[in-house]
Amino acid sequence: MTPIVFSPVSISTAFAFLSLGAKAQNHKRIIEALSFNTSEISEQEIHEGFDHLLHLLNDVDRELKLSGGNALFISKEHKILQTFLEEAKTRYHSEAFSTDFKNIEEAKRQINSYVEKNTHGKIADLLDSIDQDAIFVLINYIYFKAKWENPFNSLWTKEGDFHVNENTTVKASFMSRTGMYNVAFNDDATVISIPYKGDANALFILPNEGKLSEVENNFNTEKIKTLVDLFIPKFSISGTVNLKETLTKMGLVDIFVNTADLFGISGDADSKISKAIHKAAISVNEKGTEAAAVTALEIIPMMLSPRVQFNRPFILSIYDQKSKSILFSGRIVNPQK
């Protein structure tokens, strides 16, 4: 079992952006892969919706920090159409760059430096290899950082056992807090919603023994607000997803072959996407609330509270209430990795 982290909203935005340059049947397949029905919603409305979404996600006035975007690096041997450049900037605030893929090291430096700059140094060395015969490289990135609405006290963080599996146990630093949370219990899992400042929530899902796969595939339950003793390990996780491999399995294969119909980008009918990479990073700890001038206090009823310990593999989902989007989904298998 491997750790996973990715951003559904960011990946969707990247391929909506790519659809600007796709033509004919491939354009239709990308739109359908995004689960849009053009008989019910126009393409104009789709792009306007993503434009509005990007404004919400990159709102600098929010209490949380969220940086995300995408860019297309194109072989210098292929001309970028001005119409595509204008639409990419206007609709998706995205950029396209001419790149010398024959110079592998320089191309890697160009792409990795772009991502590192736009994630404020949080994501570096995105690419470790590049095909010198590449025509297009689509890059998608996102980084999230926010303060807990009700902070954890670092004085209460203690070392404890995290059970990776029945044969492996590692030490982890567990944050702890007693408070009122939206909680759900059922036969498959325990779910706790922890609010961030800035209209976002972290949904921690702790599957019961042997139920991780089942919960990942299908989980629905009603939450109640109740008092709990909460123990969550501190962790930092980043993950790189090969979108070419994932989308090919989903049936979206045409954009990776020579007949990709991406001539809306460069005017070249034989253009294809050589590599599509997505990387996400999440850090969960007590920090981020230490700079707050005011600490919110809760009124705690005098009652025995259930203890919920995230001391075995669990699922994390971060939901942005403002854009009504899932920012991240992740599987945390080992907080040390």
Tab-separated table of C-alpha atoms in Angstrom:
chain	number	residue	atom	x	y	z
A	1	MET	CA	0.000	0.000	0.000
A	2	THR	CA	1.496	3.311	-1.104
A	3	PRO	CA	0.725	6.896	-0.018
A	4	ILE	CA	-1.237	8.960	-2.511
A	5	VAL	CA	-1.985	12.669	-2.729
A	6	PHE	CA	-3.535	14.565	-5.605
A	7	SER	CA	-5.810	17.486	-6.364
A	8	PRO	CA	-8.987	16.659	-8.320
A	9	VAL	CA	-9.844	20.314	-8.923
A	10	SER	CA	-6.358	21.156	-10.163
A	11	ILE	CA	-6.179	18.217	-12.577
A	12	SER	CA	-9.632	19.051	-13.944
A	13	THR	CA	-8.562	22.653	-14.514
A	14	ALA	CA	-5.437	21.543	-16.360
A	15	PHE	CA	-7.367	19.453	-18.857
A	16	ALA	CA	-10.086	22.045	-19.322
A	17	PHE	CA	-7.183	24.354	-20.193
A	18	LEU	CA	-5.804	21.765	-22.606
A	19	SER	CA	-9.200	21.462	-24.319
A	20	LEU	CA	-8.673	24.998	-25.649
A	21	GLY	CA	-6.133	23.578	-28.075
A	22	ALA	CA	-7.840	20.273	-28.843
A	23	LYS	CA	-9.944	19.888	-31.941
A	24	ALA	CA	-12.357	17.409	-33.499
A	25	GLN	CA	-13.035	14.134	-31.677
A	26	ASN	CA	-10.270	14.617	-29.127
A	27	HIS	CA	-11.793	17.875	-27.950
A	28	LYS	CA	-15.082	16.080	-27.349
A	29	ARG	CA	-13.360	13.281	-25.405
A	30	ILE	CA	-11.595	15.729	-23.074
A	31	ILE	CA	-14.849	17.537	-22.312
A	32	GLU	CA	-16.611	14.222	-21.672
A	33	ALA	CA	-13.744	13.038	-19.455
A	34	LEU	CA	-14.401	16.117	-17.326
A	35	SER	CA	-18.008	14.854	-16.965
A	36	PHE	CA	-19.579	17.732	-18.872
A	37	ASN	CA	-22.530	17.280	-21.209
A	38	THR	CA	-22.430	19.981	-23.876
A	39	SER	CA	-26.118	19.447	-24.574
A	40	GLU	CA	-26.795	20.810	-21.086
A	41	ILE	CA	-23.978	23.346	-20.701
A	42	SER	CA	-22.154	25.328	-23.365
A	43	GLU	CA	-18.408	25.253	-23.770
A	44	GLN	CA	-18.373	28.973	-23.084
A	45	GLU	CA	-20.054	28.357	-19.719
A	46	ILE	CA	-17.561	25.581	-18.905
A	47	HIS	CA	-14.579	27.870	-19.440
A	48	GLU	CA	-16.262	30.738	-17.597
A	49	GLY	CA	-16.860	28.374	-14.670
A	50	PHE	CA	-13.180	27.420	-14.496
A	51	ASP	CA	-12.211	31.083	-14.787
A	52	HIS	CA	-14.405	31.866	-11.758
A	53	LEU	CA	-12.995	28.852	-9.898
A	54	LEU	CA	-9.402	30.010	-10.433
A	55	HIS	CA	-10.266	33.463	-9.117
A	56	LEU	CA	-11.650	31.896	-5.930
A	57	LEU	CA	-8.726	29.533	-5.444
A	58	ASN	CA	-6.102	32.229	-5.923
A	59	ASP	CA	-7.816	34.930	-3.888
A	60	VAL	CA	-4.965	36.627	-2.022
A	61	ASP	CA	-7.355	38.128	0.528
A	62	ARG	CA	-8.347	34.748	1.971
A	63	GLU	CA	-6.961	33.584	5.316
A	64	LEU	CA	-5.666	30.376	3.749
A	65	LYS	CA	-2.890	30.174	1.177
A	66	LEU	CA	-3.538	28.260	-2.004
A	67	SER	CA	-1.368	28.433	-5.089
A	68	GLY	CA	-2.165	26.382	-8.132
A	69	GLY	CA	-1.953	26.539	-11.868
A	70	ASN	CA	-0.799	24.908	-15.045
A	71	ALA	CA	1.518	25.644	-17.908
A	72	LEU	CA	2.357	24.199	-21.279
A	73	PHE	CA	5.991	23.942	-22.386
A	74	ILE	CA	6.271	23.587	-26.150
A	75	SER	CA	9.216	22.577	-28.280
A	76	LYS	CA	10.840	25.636	-29.819
A	77	GLU	CA	10.583	23.842	-33.151
A	78	HIS	CA	6.808	24.283	-32.985
A	79	LYS	CA	5.142	27.671	-33.198
A	80	ILE	CA	2.552	28.575	-30.539
A	81	LEU	CA	-0.591	30.053	-32.048
A	82	GLN	CA	-1.375	33.544	-30.802
A	83	THR	CA	-5.068	32.682	-30.449
A	84	PHE	CA	-4.205	29.869	-28.038
A	85	LEU	CA	-1.866	32.081	-26.019
A	86	GLU	CA	-4.541	34.738	-25.643
A	87	GLU	CA	-7.233	32.259	-24.592
A	88	ALA	CA	-4.901	30.501	-22.161
A	89	LYS	CA	-4.047	33.767	-20.432
A	90	THR	CA	-7.554	35.225	-20.513
A	91	ARG	CA	-9.578	32.164	-19.512
A	92	TYR	CA	-7.126	30.184	-17.380
A	93	HIS	CA	-4.480	32.693	-16.318
A	94	SER	CA	-2.072	30.096	-17.690
A	95	GLU	CA	1.088	30.416	-19.679
A	96	ALA	CA	2.784	28.657	-22.539
A	97	PHE	CA	6.540	28.621	-23.062
A	98	SER	CA	8.871	27.788	-25.916
A	99	THR	CA	11.369	25.174	-24.720
A	100	ASP	CA	14.493	23.573	-26.152
A	101	PHE	CA	13.887	19.908	-25.318
A	102	LYS	CA	17.077	18.910	-27.150
A	103	ASN	CA	18.935	20.546	-24.274
A	104	ILE	CA	17.524	18.207	-21.608
A	105	GLU	CA	19.159	19.800	-18.580
A	106	GLU	CA	18.160	23.322	-19.562
A	107	ALA	CA	14.579	22.203	-20.276
A	108	LYS	CA	14.341	20.543	-16.848
A	109	ARG	CA	15.746	23.648	-15.200
A	110	GLN	CA	13.250	25.887	-17.001
A	111	ILE	CA	10.246	23.779	-16.032
A	112	ASN	CA	11.319	23.010	-12.465
A	113	SER	CA	12.216	26.651	-11.804
A	114	TYR	CA	8.804	27.765	-13.047
A	115	VAL	CA	7.007	25.372	-10.697
A	116	GLU	CA	9.241	26.191	-7.734
A	117	LYS	CA	8.657	29.924	-8.225
A	118	ASN	CA	4.901	29.564	-8.538
A	119	THR	CA	4.604	27.368	-5.443
A	120	HIS	CA	6.788	29.702	-3.376
A	121	GLY	CA	9.530	27.101	-3.144
A	122	LYS	CA	7.243	24.386	-1.798
A	123	ILE	CA	7.469	22.120	-4.849
A	124	ALA	CA	10.916	21.745	-6.363
A	125	ASP	CA	12.427	19.284	-8.857
A	126	LEU	CA	9.064	18.318	-10.307
A	127	LEU	CA	10.647	16.605	-13.302
A	128	ASP	CA	13.629	14.283	-13.104
A	129	SER	CA	13.632	13.371	-16.799
A	130	ILE	CA	12.492	14.753	-20.146
A	131	ASP	CA	12.255	13.163	-23.571
A	132	GLN	CA	14.451	15.196	-25.932
A	133	ASP	CA	11.933	14.476	-28.704
A	134	ALA	CA	9.077	15.955	-26.670
A	135	ILE	CA	6.703	18.367	-28.354
A	136	PHE	CA	4.505	19.377	-25.405
A	137	VAL	CA	4.910	19.000	-21.656
A	138	LEU	CA	1.848	19.858	-19.589
A	139	ILE	CA	2.619	20.830	-15.985
A	140	ASN	CA	0.029	21.026	-13.229
A	141	TYR	CA	0.793	22.045	-9.635
A	142	ILE	CA	-0.952	23.005	-6.396
A	143	TYR	CA	0.059	23.858	-2.838
A	144	PHE	CA	-2.170	24.454	0.187
A	145	LYS	CA	-1.452	25.926	3.610
A	146	ALA	CA	-3.991	27.051	6.191
A	147	LYS	CA	-4.492	27.731	9.885
A	148	TRP	CA	-6.741	25.542	11.989
A	149	GLU	CA	-9.847	27.358	13.149
A	150	ASN	CA	-9.172	25.880	16.602
A	151	PRO	CA	-5.434	25.245	16.967
A	152	PHE	CA	-3.681	22.282	18.505
A	153	ASN	CA	-1.382	23.079	21.431
A	154	SER	CA	2.143	21.880	20.623
A	155	LEU	CA	2.704	21.176	24.341
A	156	TRP	CA	0.212	18.327	24.053
A	157	THR	CA	1.929	16.699	21.063
A	158	LYS	CA	3.318	13.333	22.165
A	159	GLU	CA	5.108	10.469	20.468
A	160	GLY	CA	3.059	7.351	19.865
A	161	ASP	CA	2.761	4.239	17.707
A	162	PHE	CA	1.390	4.363	14.183
A	163	HIS	CA	0.461	0.951	12.802
A	164	VAL	CA	1.411	0.964	9.107
A	165	ASN	CA	0.198	-2.631	8.825
A	166	GLU	CA	-0.073	-5.712	11.022
A	167	ASN	CA	3.696	-6.249	10.776
A	168	THR	CA	5.037	-2.681	10.841
A	169	THR	CA	4.770	-0.025	13.552
A	170	VAL	CA	6.532	3.345	13.432
A	171	LYS	CA	6.790	6.228	15.861
A	172	ALA	CA	4.837	9.390	15.063
A	173	SER	CA	4.211	12.743	16.761
A	174	PHE	CA	0.503	12.865	17.600
A	175	MET	CA	-1.250	16.196	17.990
A	176	SER	CA	-4.141	16.015	20.446
A	177	ARG	CA	-7.142	18.130	21.274
A	178	THR	CA	-10.524	17.772	22.957
A	179	GLY	CA	-13.221	19.716	21.152
A	180	MET	CA	-16.541	19.804	19.358
A	181	TYR	CA	-16.322	18.449	15.817
A	182	ASN	CA	-18.604	17.152	13.116
A	183	VAL	CA	-18.113	13.404	13.460
A	184	ALA	CA	-19.586	10.324	11.814
A	185	PHE	CA	-19.349	6.719	12.967
A	186	ASN	CA	-20.488	3.687	10.991
A	187	ASP	CA	-19.522	0.060	10.374
A	188	ASP	CA	-16.792	1.004	7.879
A	189	ALA	CA	-15.063	4.088	9.271
A	190	THR	CA	-14.930	7.101	11.544
A	191	VAL	CA	-14.979	10.522	9.887
A	192	ILE	CA	-14.054	13.859	11.466
A	193	SER	CA	-14.343	17.249	9.795
A	194	ILE	CA	-11.778	19.770	11.071
A	195	PRO	CA	-12.283	23.382	9.955
A	196	TYR	CA	-9.570	25.701	8.717
A	197	LYS	CA	-9.722	29.462	8.813
A	198	GLY	CA	-10.674	30.684	5.368
A	199	ASP	CA	-13.703	28.494	4.608
A	200	ALA	CA	-12.066	25.122	4.130
A	201	ASN	CA	-12.307	21.795	5.947
A	202	ALA	CA	-10.029	18.809	6.361
A	203	LEU	CA	-11.989	15.565	6.322
A	204	PHE	CA	-10.069	12.832	8.132
A	205	ILE	CA	-11.418	9.357	7.387
A	206	LEU	CA	-10.229	6.463	9.583
A	207	PRO	CA	-11.314	3.142	8.032
A	208	ASN	CA	-11.963	0.251	10.378
A	209	GLU	CA	-9.541	-2.672	10.191
A	210	GLY	CA	-9.591	-4.200	6.707
A	211	LYS	CA	-11.958	-1.569	5.308
A	212	LEU	CA	-9.528	0.887	3.634
A	213	SER	CA	-10.175	-0.212	0.028
A	214	GLU	CA	-13.902	-0.387	0.579
A	215	VAL	CA	-14.001	3.099	2.089
A	216	GLU	CA	-11.856	4.567	-0.717
A	217	ASN	CA	-14.252	3.235	-3.320
A	218	ASN	CA	-17.518	4.233	-1.693
A	219	PHE	CA	-18.267	6.093	1.497
A	220	ASN	CA	-21.349	8.060	2.477
A	221	THR	CA	-22.544	8.894	5.954
A	222	GLU	CA	-24.275	11.531	8.054
A	223	LYS	CA	-22.159	13.618	10.431
A	224	ILE	CA	-23.137	14.803	13.900
A	225	LYS	CA	-21.486	17.461	16.050
A	226	THR	CA	-20.062	15.939	19.200
A	227	LEU	CA	-17.206	16.144	21.669
A	228	VAL	CA	-14.171	13.953	20.965
A	229	ASP	CA	-10.636	13.411	22.199
A	230	LEU	CA	-8.774	13.703	18.907
A	231	PHE	CA	-5.284	12.364	18.120
A	232	ILE	CA	-3.796	13.023	14.668
A	233	PRO	CA	-0.185	12.453	13.575
A	234	LYS	CA	1.837	15.325	12.200
A	235	PHE	CA	2.905	14.606	8.637
A	236	SER	CA	4.067	16.088	5.370
A	237	ILE	CA	3.208	14.303	2.180
A	238	SER	CA	3.805	15.032	-1.469
A	239	GLY	CA	2.908	12.951	-4.448
A	240	THR	CA	3.539	12.917	-8.166
A	241	VAL	CA	0.915	11.480	-10.484
A	242	ASN	CA	1.683	10.389	-14.031
A	243	LEU	CA	-1.447	11.758	-15.694
A	244	LYS	CA	-0.539	10.114	-18.969
A	245	GLU	CA	-0.699	6.690	-17.332
A	246	THR	CA	-3.863	7.467	-15.365
A	247	LEU	CA	-5.798	9.029	-18.231
A	248	THR	CA	-4.776	6.280	-20.636
A	249	LYS	CA	-6.343	3.770	-18.238
A	250	MET	CA	-9.473	5.918	-18.236
A	251	GLY	CA	-9.638	5.712	-22.020
A	252	LEU	CA	-8.355	9.201	-22.838
A	253	VAL	CA	-5.516	7.919	-24.994
A	254	ASP	CA	-5.703	10.031	-28.138
A	255	ILE	CA	-3.946	13.105	-26.729
A	256	PHE	CA	-0.771	11.039	-26.280
A	257	VAL	CA	-0.511	9.814	-29.886
A	258	ASN	CA	0.575	11.578	-33.061
A	259	THR	CA	-3.026	12.088	-34.200
A	260	ALA	CA	-3.984	13.960	-31.030
A	261	ASP	CA	-5.759	16.817	-32.851
A	262	LEU	CA	-4.004	19.428	-30.724
A	263	PHE	CA	-3.335	21.700	-33.681
A	264	GLY	CA	-5.260	24.450	-31.890
A	265	ILE	CA	-2.072	24.979	-29.880
A	266	SER	CA	0.627	25.024	-32.519
A	267	GLY	CA	-1.133	24.484	-35.834
A	268	ASP	CA	0.636	21.128	-36.165
A	269	ALA	CA	-1.833	18.286	-36.770
A	270	ASP	CA	0.703	15.697	-35.545
A	271	SER	CA	1.114	17.314	-32.122
A	272	LYS	CA	0.693	15.201	-29.004
A	273	ILE	CA	1.273	15.464	-25.267
A	274	SER	CA	4.558	13.757	-24.442
A	275	LYS	CA	4.301	14.003	-20.665
A	276	ALA	CA	1.590	15.103	-18.228
A	277	ILE	CA	2.661	15.402	-14.601
A	278	HIS	CA	0.732	16.468	-11.515
A	279	LYS	CA	2.320	17.028	-8.110
A	280	ALA	CA	0.655	17.974	-4.847
A	281	ALA	CA	1.972	18.652	-1.348
A	282	ILE	CA	0.237	18.755	2.038
A	283	SER	CA	1.666	19.555	5.457
A	284	VAL	CA	-0.351	18.935	8.626
A	285	ASN	CA	0.925	20.110	12.008
A	286	GLU	CA	0.187	22.508	14.886
A	287	LYS	CA	2.042	25.349	13.185
A	288	GLY	CA	0.306	28.005	11.188
A	289	THR	CA	-1.797	28.985	14.164
A	290	GLU	CA	1.104	30.235	16.262
A	291	ALA	CA	1.066	33.654	14.606
A	292	ALA	CA	-2.609	34.185	15.379
A	293	ALA	CA	-3.237	37.033	17.803
A	294	VAL	CA	-6.464	35.559	19.185
A	295	THR	CA	-7.144	31.954	20.155
A	296	ALA	CA	-10.742	30.813	19.909
A	297	LEU	CA	-12.090	28.971	22.912
A	298	GLU	CA	-14.870	26.420	22.890
A	299	ILE	CA	-17.439	25.783	25.568
A	300	ILE	CA	-16.953	22.123	26.477
A	301	PRO	CA	-19.904	20.248	27.991
A	302	MET	CA	-19.220	18.088	31.036
A	303	MET	CA	-19.446	14.659	29.451
A	304	LEU	CA	-17.294	11.681	28.627
A	305	SER	CA	-15.951	11.994	25.101
A	306	PRO	CA	-14.958	9.209	22.699
A	307	ARG	CA	-11.293	8.924	21.794
A	308	VAL	CA	-10.477	8.924	18.083
A	309	GLN	CA	-6.882	8.050	17.202
A	310	PHE	CA	-5.615	8.201	13.654
A	311	ASN	CA	-2.909	5.638	14.411
A	312	ARG	CA	-3.263	3.498	11.289
A	313	PRO	CA	-3.583	4.282	7.543
A	314	PHE	CA	-6.261	6.866	6.871
A	315	ILE	CA	-7.694	9.059	4.132
A	316	LEU	CA	-7.563	12.851	4.008
A	317	SER	CA	-9.747	15.085	1.877
A	318	ILE	CA	-9.577	18.893	1.897
A	319	TYR	CA	-12.716	20.700	0.794
A	320	ASP	CA	-12.952	24.380	-0.096
A	321	GLN	CA	-16.370	25.715	0.877
A	322	LYS	CA	-15.941	28.896	-1.136
A	323	SER	CA	-15.444	27.176	-4.489
A	324	LYS	CA	-17.301	23.999	-3.450
A	325	SER	CA	-14.328	21.966	-4.652
A	326	ILE	CA	-12.230	19.093	-3.359
A	327	LEU	CA	-8.752	20.601	-3.249
A	328	PHE	CA	-6.905	17.445	-2.241
A	329	SER	CA	-7.458	13.772	-1.665
A	330	GLY	CA	-4.784	11.649	-0.063
A	331	ARG	CA	-4.023	8.303	1.525
A	332	ILE	CA	-1.601	8.526	4.456
A	333	VAL	CA	0.039	5.170	5.027
A	334	ASN	CA	3.089	6.168	7.051
A	335	PRO	CA	3.466	9.663	8.623
A	336	GLN	CA	7.257	9.270	8.485
A	337	LYS	CA	7.258	9.123	4.670
